[in-house]
Amino acid sequence: MKNISLAVLFLISTKILASVETPEMSDDNGYVEPFKMFDNVYYIGDKWVSSYAVETSSGLVIIDTLDFPYGKWIPTNLKKLGLEEKPVTHIIVTHGHSDHVGGAEYLQSLYGSRVIMTEKGLELAKDQANKSSGMNKFLPPDVKSFAQDSSGIVVGGTEFKFYITPGHTEGDLSIDFMAKDNGQLYRAFVVGGHGVNFQKPGLAKKFMASMARIRRLAIESPAVTVNLSNHPHKNNLFANRDKSIRGENKNIFISRENFSRFIEQQEILAAEKIREQLESK
Ligand SMILES: [Zn+2]
């Protein structure tokens, strides 16, 4: 009897452990080999959601952390890129949806990083964490100070500027910093959230206002020439990666058009949705 219950207990506990194991790094699971985009920027995300590692002189800053448990791929990706010895000093999360914040607490516990997000972003992250279950169960990160609009931080000589740009969620955090390529600096921009959300009235309006603001910010000198979208299909990331593997001389990720087209596309999609919404009333 005792043996049977021990066997059952063993089975149950291995099941629990297995449920939080690192997912297989397969194409079916959305695994993507990490790659270098700039001297100081690496793609460490998956097929559907972006995550970037920015190298500074004092360590790494990670932007977005994937869904849990897929965020567990990030340490392996850093190792593959030869970055495993670098401390991950900061984790910046664009918004509180699980596909961006899901791995934040795991990585924070592993690296002791400071997590930065907006106050409303964390509220949503807590709500999403409460609703998460099974193998995707995650905890919200510990955030000591919130990102404020038009503020920023300097990490190892790299300045990250923050803009609160609500619309996809209430707490979208957009970021800009300088990417380096062959000794030249290029302004990179991460839009905090795209895609309008109609579940909350008023967000669509905020979305349009945020896009207009981002458009204005982007043309300030030096103009944005690097589109670091938080989903890879929004900046043609993999098509550009394939072109860059073919060895075209200029860094393919530098494109002012890519960013302005992305914002324009967002505005068009949002306007269409707003029209549909009005017509259906
Ligand atoms: Zn989202």
mmCIF file of C-alpha atoms and ligand atoms in Angstrom:
data_model
loop_
_atom_site.group_PDB
_atom_site.id
_atom_site.type_symbol
_atom_site.label_atom_id
_atom_site.label_comp_id
_atom_site.label_asym_id
_atom_site.label_seq_id
_atom_site.Cartn_x
_atom_site.Cartn_y
_atom_site.Cartn_z
ATOM 1 C CA MET A 1 0.000 0.000 0.000
ATOM 2 C CA LYS A 2 2.740 2.345 1.042
ATOM 3 C CA ASN A 3 4.667 1.522 -2.127
ATOM 4 C CA ILE A 4 1.632 2.240 -4.289
ATOM 5 C CA SER A 5 1.011 5.631 -2.703
ATOM 6 C CA LEU A 6 4.701 6.495 -3.038
ATOM 7 C CA ALA A 7 4.563 5.518 -6.694
ATOM 8 C CA VAL A 8 1.481 7.699 -7.205
ATOM 9 C CA LEU A 9 3.145 10.582 -5.390
ATOM 10 C CA PHE A 10 6.229 10.155 -7.568
ATOM 11 C CA LEU A 11 4.097 10.209 -10.710
ATOM 12 C CA ILE A 12 2.235 13.318 -9.576
ATOM 13 C CA SER A 13 5.406 15.177 -8.627
ATOM 14 C CA THR A 14 7.177 14.285 -11.881
ATOM 15 C CA LYS A 15 4.109 15.505 -13.724
ATOM 16 C CA ILE A 16 4.296 18.842 -11.916
ATOM 17 C CA LEU A 17 8.029 19.128 -12.609
ATOM 18 C CA ALA A 18 7.559 18.156 -16.249
ATOM 19 C CA SER A 19 4.917 20.839 -16.605
ATOM 20 C CA VAL A 20 7.479 23.555 -15.883
ATOM 21 C CA GLU A 21 10.307 22.057 -17.881
ATOM 22 C CA THR A 22 11.815 24.090 -20.677
ATOM 23 C CA PRO A 23 9.738 23.453 -23.825
ATOM 24 C CA GLU A 24 11.449 21.599 -26.640
ATOM 25 C CA MET A 25 13.245 24.048 -28.920
ATOM 26 C CA SER A 26 11.355 23.001 -32.027
ATOM 27 C CA ASP A 27 9.880 24.889 -34.943
ATOM 28 C CA ASP A 28 6.429 23.584 -33.932
ATOM 29 C CA ASN A 29 6.862 25.232 -30.550
ATOM 30 C CA GLY A 30 7.908 28.452 -32.281
ATOM 31 C CA TYR A 31 11.596 28.243 -31.461
ATOM 32 C CA VAL A 32 13.854 30.536 -33.488
ATOM 33 C CA GLU A 33 17.653 30.487 -33.428
ATOM 34 C CA PRO A 34 18.835 33.750 -31.816
ATOM 35 C CA PHE A 35 20.783 36.126 -34.024
ATOM 36 C CA LYS A 36 22.760 39.339 -33.961
ATOM 37 C CA MET A 37 21.080 42.360 -35.571
ATOM 38 C CA PHE A 38 23.504 45.122 -34.531
ATOM 39 C CA ASP A 39 26.818 45.337 -32.702
ATOM 40 C CA ASN A 40 24.773 45.781 -29.505
ATOM 41 C CA VAL A 41 21.336 44.264 -30.346
ATOM 42 C CA TYR A 42 20.371 40.598 -30.529
ATOM 43 C CA TYR A 43 17.087 38.855 -31.316
ATOM 44 C CA ILE A 44 16.302 36.303 -28.616
ATOM 45 C CA GLY A 45 12.535 35.970 -29.168
ATOM 46 C CA ASP A 46 10.461 33.245 -30.772
ATOM 47 C CA LYS A 47 8.425 32.920 -33.961
ATOM 48 C CA TRP A 48 5.501 35.005 -32.703
ATOM 49 C CA VAL A 49 6.789 37.352 -30.023
ATOM 50 C CA SER A 50 9.955 39.430 -29.963
ATOM 51 C CA SER A 51 12.540 39.667 -27.246
ATOM 52 C CA TYR A 52 15.702 41.687 -27.676
ATOM 53 C CA ALA A 53 18.956 41.715 -25.732
ATOM 54 C CA VAL A 54 20.794 45.040 -25.755
ATOM 55 C CA GLU A 55 24.454 44.883 -24.775
ATOM 56 C CA THR A 56 25.846 47.782 -22.751
ATOM 57 C CA SER A 57 29.234 48.231 -21.109
ATOM 58 C CA SER A 58 27.768 47.092 -17.779
ATOM 59 C CA GLY A 59 25.731 44.129 -19.000
ATOM 60 C CA LEU A 60 22.562 43.238 -20.848
ATOM 61 C CA VAL A 61 19.149 44.859 -20.978
ATOM 62 C CA ILE A 62 16.381 42.493 -22.083
ATOM 63 C CA ILE A 63 13.274 43.934 -23.717
ATOM 64 C CA ASP A 64 10.238 41.620 -23.302
ATOM 65 C CA THR A 65 10.314 38.086 -22.009
ATOM 66 C CA LEU A 66 7.900 35.861 -24.013
ATOM 67 C CA ASP A 67 5.127 33.695 -22.573
ATOM 68 C CA PHE A 68 5.972 31.314 -19.787
ATOM 69 C CA PRO A 69 7.532 28.717 -20.076
ATOM 70 C CA TYR A 70 8.951 29.811 -23.476
ATOM 71 C CA GLY A 71 10.872 32.613 -21.715
ATOM 72 C CA LYS A 72 13.032 29.786 -20.364
ATOM 73 C CA TRP A 73 14.624 29.658 -23.823
ATOM 74 C CA ILE A 74 16.173 33.084 -23.235
ATOM 75 C CA PRO A 75 19.155 31.929 -21.085
ATOM 76 C CA THR A 76 19.932 29.246 -23.699
ATOM 77 C CA ASN A 77 19.700 31.848 -26.452
ATOM 78 C CA LEU A 78 22.111 34.145 -24.600
ATOM 79 C CA LYS A 79 24.510 31.221 -24.263
ATOM 80 C CA LYS A 80 24.278 30.445 -27.972
ATOM 81 C CA LEU A 81 25.218 34.073 -28.657
ATOM 82 C CA GLY A 82 28.183 33.872 -26.263
ATOM 83 C CA LEU A 83 26.546 36.369 -23.870
ATOM 84 C CA GLU A 84 26.061 34.060 -20.891
ATOM 85 C CA GLU A 85 28.769 35.717 -18.814
ATOM 86 C CA LYS A 86 27.160 39.150 -19.058
ATOM 87 C CA PRO A 87 24.936 40.198 -16.166
ATOM 88 C CA VAL A 88 21.321 40.913 -17.107
ATOM 89 C CA THR A 89 20.981 44.136 -15.175
ATOM 90 C CA HIS A 90 17.561 45.271 -16.456
ATOM 91 C CA ILE A 91 14.435 43.773 -17.987
ATOM 92 C CA ILE A 92 12.073 46.215 -19.691
ATOM 93 C CA VAL A 93 8.535 44.983 -20.397
ATOM 94 C CA THR A 94 6.448 46.775 -23.036
ATOM 95 C CA HIS A 95 3.036 45.795 -21.630
ATOM 96 C CA GLY A 96 1.253 43.443 -19.267
ATOM 97 C CA HIS A 97 0.044 40.752 -21.673
ATOM 98 C CA SER A 98 1.432 37.314 -20.845
ATOM 99 C CA ASP A 99 3.332 36.967 -24.136
ATOM 100 C CA HIS A 100 5.556 39.912 -23.133
ATOM 101 C CA VAL A 101 5.659 39.645 -19.336
ATOM 102 C CA GLY A 102 5.279 35.868 -18.833
ATOM 103 C CA GLY A 103 9.002 35.147 -18.468
ATOM 104 C CA ALA A 104 9.901 38.305 -16.508
ATOM 105 C CA GLU A 105 9.652 36.905 -12.989
ATOM 106 C CA TYR A 106 11.548 33.746 -13.981
ATOM 107 C CA LEU A 107 14.396 35.762 -15.537
ATOM 108 C CA GLN A 108 14.376 38.263 -12.673
ATOM 109 C CA SER A 109 14.794 35.421 -10.145
ATOM 110 C CA LEU A 110 17.543 33.883 -12.242
ATOM 111 C CA TYR A 111 19.545 37.055 -12.867
ATOM 112 C CA GLY A 112 18.502 39.412 -10.067
ATOM 113 C CA SER A 113 17.559 42.023 -12.679
ATOM 114 C CA ARG A 114 15.630 45.222 -12.103
ATOM 115 C CA VAL A 115 12.314 45.018 -13.967
ATOM 116 C CA ILE A 116 10.919 48.184 -15.515
ATOM 117 C CA MET A 117 7.362 48.608 -16.719
ATOM 118 C CA THR A 118 4.514 51.078 -16.268
ATOM 119 C CA GLU A 119 2.232 50.982 -13.234
ATOM 120 C CA LYS A 120 -0.747 50.060 -15.428
ATOM 121 C CA GLY A 121 1.409 47.482 -17.180
ATOM 122 C CA LEU A 122 2.092 45.770 -13.874
ATOM 123 C CA GLU A 123 -1.614 45.898 -12.917
ATOM 124 C CA LEU A 124 -2.438 44.030 -16.108
ATOM 125 C CA ALA A 125 0.482 41.624 -15.587
ATOM 126 C CA LYS A 126 -0.880 40.742 -12.131
ATOM 127 C CA ASP A 127 -4.321 40.136 -13.591
ATOM 128 C CA GLN A 128 -2.882 37.978 -16.395
ATOM 129 C CA ALA A 129 -0.735 36.049 -13.903
ATOM 130 C CA ASN A 130 -3.823 35.340 -11.774
ATOM 131 C CA LYS A 131 -5.627 33.987 -14.812
ATOM 132 C CA SER A 132 -2.675 31.912 -16.042
ATOM 133 C CA SER A 133 -2.847 28.183 -15.461
ATOM 134 C CA GLY A 134 -1.248 24.831 -16.175
ATOM 135 C CA MET A 135 2.133 24.916 -17.870
ATOM 136 C CA ASN A 136 1.653 28.626 -18.659
ATOM 137 C CA LYS A 137 1.211 29.576 -15.003
ATOM 138 C CA PHE A 138 3.491 32.504 -14.221
ATOM 139 C CA LEU A 139 4.036 35.054 -11.490
ATOM 140 C CA PRO A 140 4.192 38.817 -11.989
ATOM 141 C CA PRO A 141 7.672 40.357 -11.650
ATOM 142 C CA ASP A 142 8.699 42.497 -8.705
ATOM 143 C CA VAL A 143 8.751 46.103 -9.902
ATOM 144 C CA LYS A 144 10.387 48.583 -7.531
ATOM 145 C CA SER A 145 9.890 51.756 -9.569
ATOM 146 C CA PHE A 146 7.651 52.350 -12.524
ATOM 147 C CA ALA A 147 8.590 53.807 -15.877
ATOM 148 C CA GLN A 148 7.314 57.369 -16.201
ATOM 149 C CA ASP A 149 6.447 59.134 -19.426
ATOM 150 C CA SER A 150 9.326 61.063 -21.056
ATOM 151 C CA SER A 151 11.802 59.628 -18.569
ATOM 152 C CA GLY A 152 14.639 57.206 -19.100
ATOM 153 C CA ILE A 153 17.611 55.349 -17.701
ATOM 154 C CA VAL A 154 21.249 55.102 -18.645
ATOM 155 C CA VAL A 155 22.720 51.601 -18.425
ATOM 156 C CA GLY A 156 26.417 51.145 -19.138
ATOM 157 C CA GLY A 157 26.550 54.211 -21.374
ATOM 158 C CA THR A 158 23.350 53.419 -23.313
ATOM 159 C CA GLU A 159 20.362 55.669 -22.737
ATOM 160 C CA PHE A 160 16.889 54.123 -22.885
ATOM 161 C CA LYS A 161 14.076 56.655 -23.187
ATOM 162 C CA PHE A 162 10.526 55.815 -22.145
ATOM 163 C CA TYR A 163 7.194 56.978 -23.526
ATOM 164 C CA ILE A 164 3.824 55.821 -22.228
ATOM 165 C CA THR A 165 1.777 55.204 -25.362
ATOM 166 C CA PRO A 166 -1.579 53.637 -24.396
ATOM 167 C CA GLY A 167 -3.876 52.064 -26.962
ATOM 168 C CA HIS A 168 -3.170 48.362 -27.226
ATOM 169 C CA THR A 169 -3.398 48.295 -23.430
ATOM 170 C CA GLU A 170 -3.573 51.167 -20.924
ATOM 171 C CA GLY A 171 0.047 50.734 -19.888
ATOM 172 C CA ASP A 172 1.975 50.367 -23.167
ATOM 173 C CA LEU A 173 5.589 51.424 -22.769
ATOM 174 C CA SER A 174 7.509 52.494 -25.869
ATOM 175 C CA ILE A 175 11.280 52.678 -25.755
ATOM 176 C CA ASP A 176 14.021 54.228 -27.804
ATOM 177 C CA PHE A 177 17.791 53.845 -27.686
ATOM 178 C CA MET A 178 20.730 53.888 -30.071
ATOM 179 C CA ALA A 179 21.702 50.727 -31.946
ATOM 180 C CA LYS A 180 25.320 50.485 -33.135
ATOM 181 C CA ASP A 181 26.467 49.254 -36.496
ATOM 182 C CA ASN A 182 30.110 49.511 -37.562
ATOM 183 C CA GLY A 183 30.742 52.374 -35.191
ATOM 184 C CA GLN A 184 27.676 54.337 -36.348
ATOM 185 C CA LEU A 185 24.647 54.993 -34.180
ATOM 186 C CA TYR A 186 21.070 54.470 -35.364
ATOM 187 C CA ARG A 187 17.960 55.365 -33.395
ATOM 188 C CA ALA A 188 15.896 52.281 -32.623
ATOM 189 C CA PHE A 189 12.285 52.396 -31.466
ATOM 190 C CA VAL A 190 10.187 49.731 -29.759
ATOM 191 C CA VAL A 191 6.456 50.519 -29.988
ATOM 192 C CA GLY A 192 4.885 49.364 -26.719
ATOM 193 C CA GLY A 193 1.841 47.693 -28.249
ATOM 194 C CA HIS A 194 0.078 47.453 -31.566
ATOM 195 C CA GLY A 195 -3.367 46.304 -32.553
ATOM 196 C CA VAL A 196 -6.413 48.160 -31.217
ATOM 197 C CA ASN A 197 -8.378 46.641 -28.414
ATOM 198 C CA PHE A 198 -12.111 47.281 -28.390
ATOM 199 C CA GLN A 199 -12.888 45.564 -25.142
ATOM 200 C CA LYS A 200 -12.253 48.797 -23.317
ATOM 201 C CA PRO A 201 -14.000 51.867 -24.713
ATOM 202 C CA GLY A 202 -11.712 54.820 -25.249
ATOM 203 C CA LEU A 203 -8.595 52.756 -25.926
ATOM 204 C CA ALA A 204 -9.005 53.018 -29.703
ATOM 205 C CA LYS A 205 -8.934 56.817 -29.433
ATOM 206 C CA LYS A 206 -5.853 56.653 -27.237
ATOM 207 C CA PHE A 207 -4.264 54.315 -29.763
ATOM 208 C CA MET A 208 -4.671 56.854 -32.574
ATOM 209 C CA ALA A 209 -3.279 59.636 -30.361
ATOM 210 C CA SER A 210 -0.308 57.456 -29.376
ATOM 211 C CA MET A 211 0.475 56.586 -32.999
ATOM 212 C CA ALA A 212 0.372 60.277 -33.919
ATOM 213 C CA ARG A 213 2.722 61.023 -31.024
ATOM 214 C CA ILE A 214 5.115 58.224 -32.015
ATOM 215 C CA ARG A 215 5.128 59.550 -35.571
ATOM 216 C CA ARG A 216 6.157 62.981 -34.233
ATOM 217 C CA LEU A 217 8.783 61.482 -31.909
ATOM 218 C CA ALA A 218 10.207 59.395 -34.732
ATOM 219 C CA ILE A 219 11.057 62.364 -36.940
ATOM 220 C CA GLU A 220 12.888 64.211 -34.187
ATOM 221 C CA SER A 221 16.592 64.214 -34.900
ATOM 222 C CA PRO A 222 18.112 61.676 -35.247
ATOM 223 C CA ALA A 223 15.086 60.124 -36.958
ATOM 224 C CA VAL A 224 14.137 56.551 -36.116
ATOM 225 C CA THR A 225 15.697 54.146 -38.599
ATOM 226 C CA VAL A 226 15.408 50.861 -36.684
ATOM 227 C CA ASN A 227 11.993 49.321 -36.109
ATOM 228 C CA LEU A 228 12.195 46.958 -33.166
ATOM 229 C CA SER A 229 8.608 45.790 -33.112
ATOM 230 C CA ASN A 230 7.528 43.590 -30.212
ATOM 231 C CA HIS A 231 6.137 41.044 -32.678
ATOM 232 C CA PRO A 232 8.462 39.870 -35.477
ATOM 233 C CA HIS A 233 5.867 39.806 -38.275
ATOM 234 C CA LYS A 234 5.365 43.552 -37.809
ATOM 235 C CA ASN A 235 8.885 44.519 -38.886
ATOM 236 C CA ASN A 236 9.515 41.737 -41.443
ATOM 237 C CA LEU A 237 12.170 40.535 -39.062
ATOM 238 C CA PHE A 238 12.734 37.044 -40.425
ATOM 239 C CA ALA A 239 12.627 38.089 -44.099
ATOM 240 C CA ASN A 240 15.238 40.733 -43.285
ATOM 241 C CA ARG A 241 17.318 38.244 -41.284
ATOM 242 C CA ASP A 242 17.367 35.951 -44.339
ATOM 243 C CA LYS A 243 18.436 38.837 -46.576
ATOM 244 C CA SER A 244 21.191 39.775 -44.137
ATOM 245 C CA ILE A 245 22.449 36.152 -44.114
ATOM 246 C CA ARG A 246 22.791 36.464 -47.909
ATOM 247 C CA GLY A 247 25.316 39.186 -47.143
ATOM 248 C CA GLU A 248 23.951 42.376 -48.648
ATOM 249 C CA ASN A 249 26.452 45.015 -47.598
ATOM 250 C CA LYS A 250 24.261 47.458 -45.681
ATOM 251 C CA ASN A 251 22.617 46.401 -42.413
ATOM 252 C CA ILE A 252 19.122 45.497 -43.612
ATOM 253 C CA PHE A 253 17.581 46.358 -40.240
ATOM 254 C CA ILE A 254 18.331 50.044 -40.851
ATOM 255 C CA SER A 255 15.335 51.424 -42.712
ATOM 256 C CA ARG A 256 13.440 54.595 -42.056
ATOM 257 C CA GLU A 257 10.648 53.367 -44.366
ATOM 258 C CA ASN A 258 10.176 50.157 -42.381
ATOM 259 C CA PHE A 259 9.262 52.162 -39.287
ATOM 260 C CA SER A 260 7.059 54.766 -40.975
ATOM 261 C CA ARG A 261 5.258 52.040 -42.956
ATOM 262 C CA PHE A 262 4.643 50.130 -39.735
ATOM 263 C CA ILE A 263 3.073 53.163 -38.021
ATOM 264 C CA GLU A 264 1.031 53.976 -41.119
ATOM 265 C CA GLN A 265 -0.205 50.375 -41.310
ATOM 266 C CA GLN A 266 -1.181 50.527 -37.641
ATOM 267 C CA GLU A 267 -3.166 53.711 -38.202
ATOM 268 C CA ILE A 268 -4.939 52.260 -41.245
ATOM 269 C CA LEU A 269 -5.855 49.036 -39.426
ATOM 270 C CA ALA A 270 -7.087 50.969 -36.400
ATOM 271 C CA ALA A 271 -9.144 53.369 -38.546
ATOM 272 C CA GLU A 272 -10.750 50.398 -40.340
ATOM 273 C CA LYS A 273 -11.629 48.776 -37.041
ATOM 274 C CA ILE A 274 -13.076 52.000 -35.674
ATOM 275 C CA ARG A 275 -15.208 52.372 -38.831
ATOM 276 C CA GLU A 276 -16.434 48.756 -38.591
ATOM 277 C CA GLN A 277 -17.279 49.301 -34.959
ATOM 278 C CA LEU A 278 -19.298 52.439 -35.715
ATOM 279 C CA GLU A 279 -21.102 50.789 -38.642
ATOM 280 C CA SER A 280 -22.090 47.779 -36.568
ATOM 281 C CA LYS A 281 -23.913 50.021 -34.065
HETATM 282 ZN ZN ZN B 1 -0.473 42.523 -26.200
#
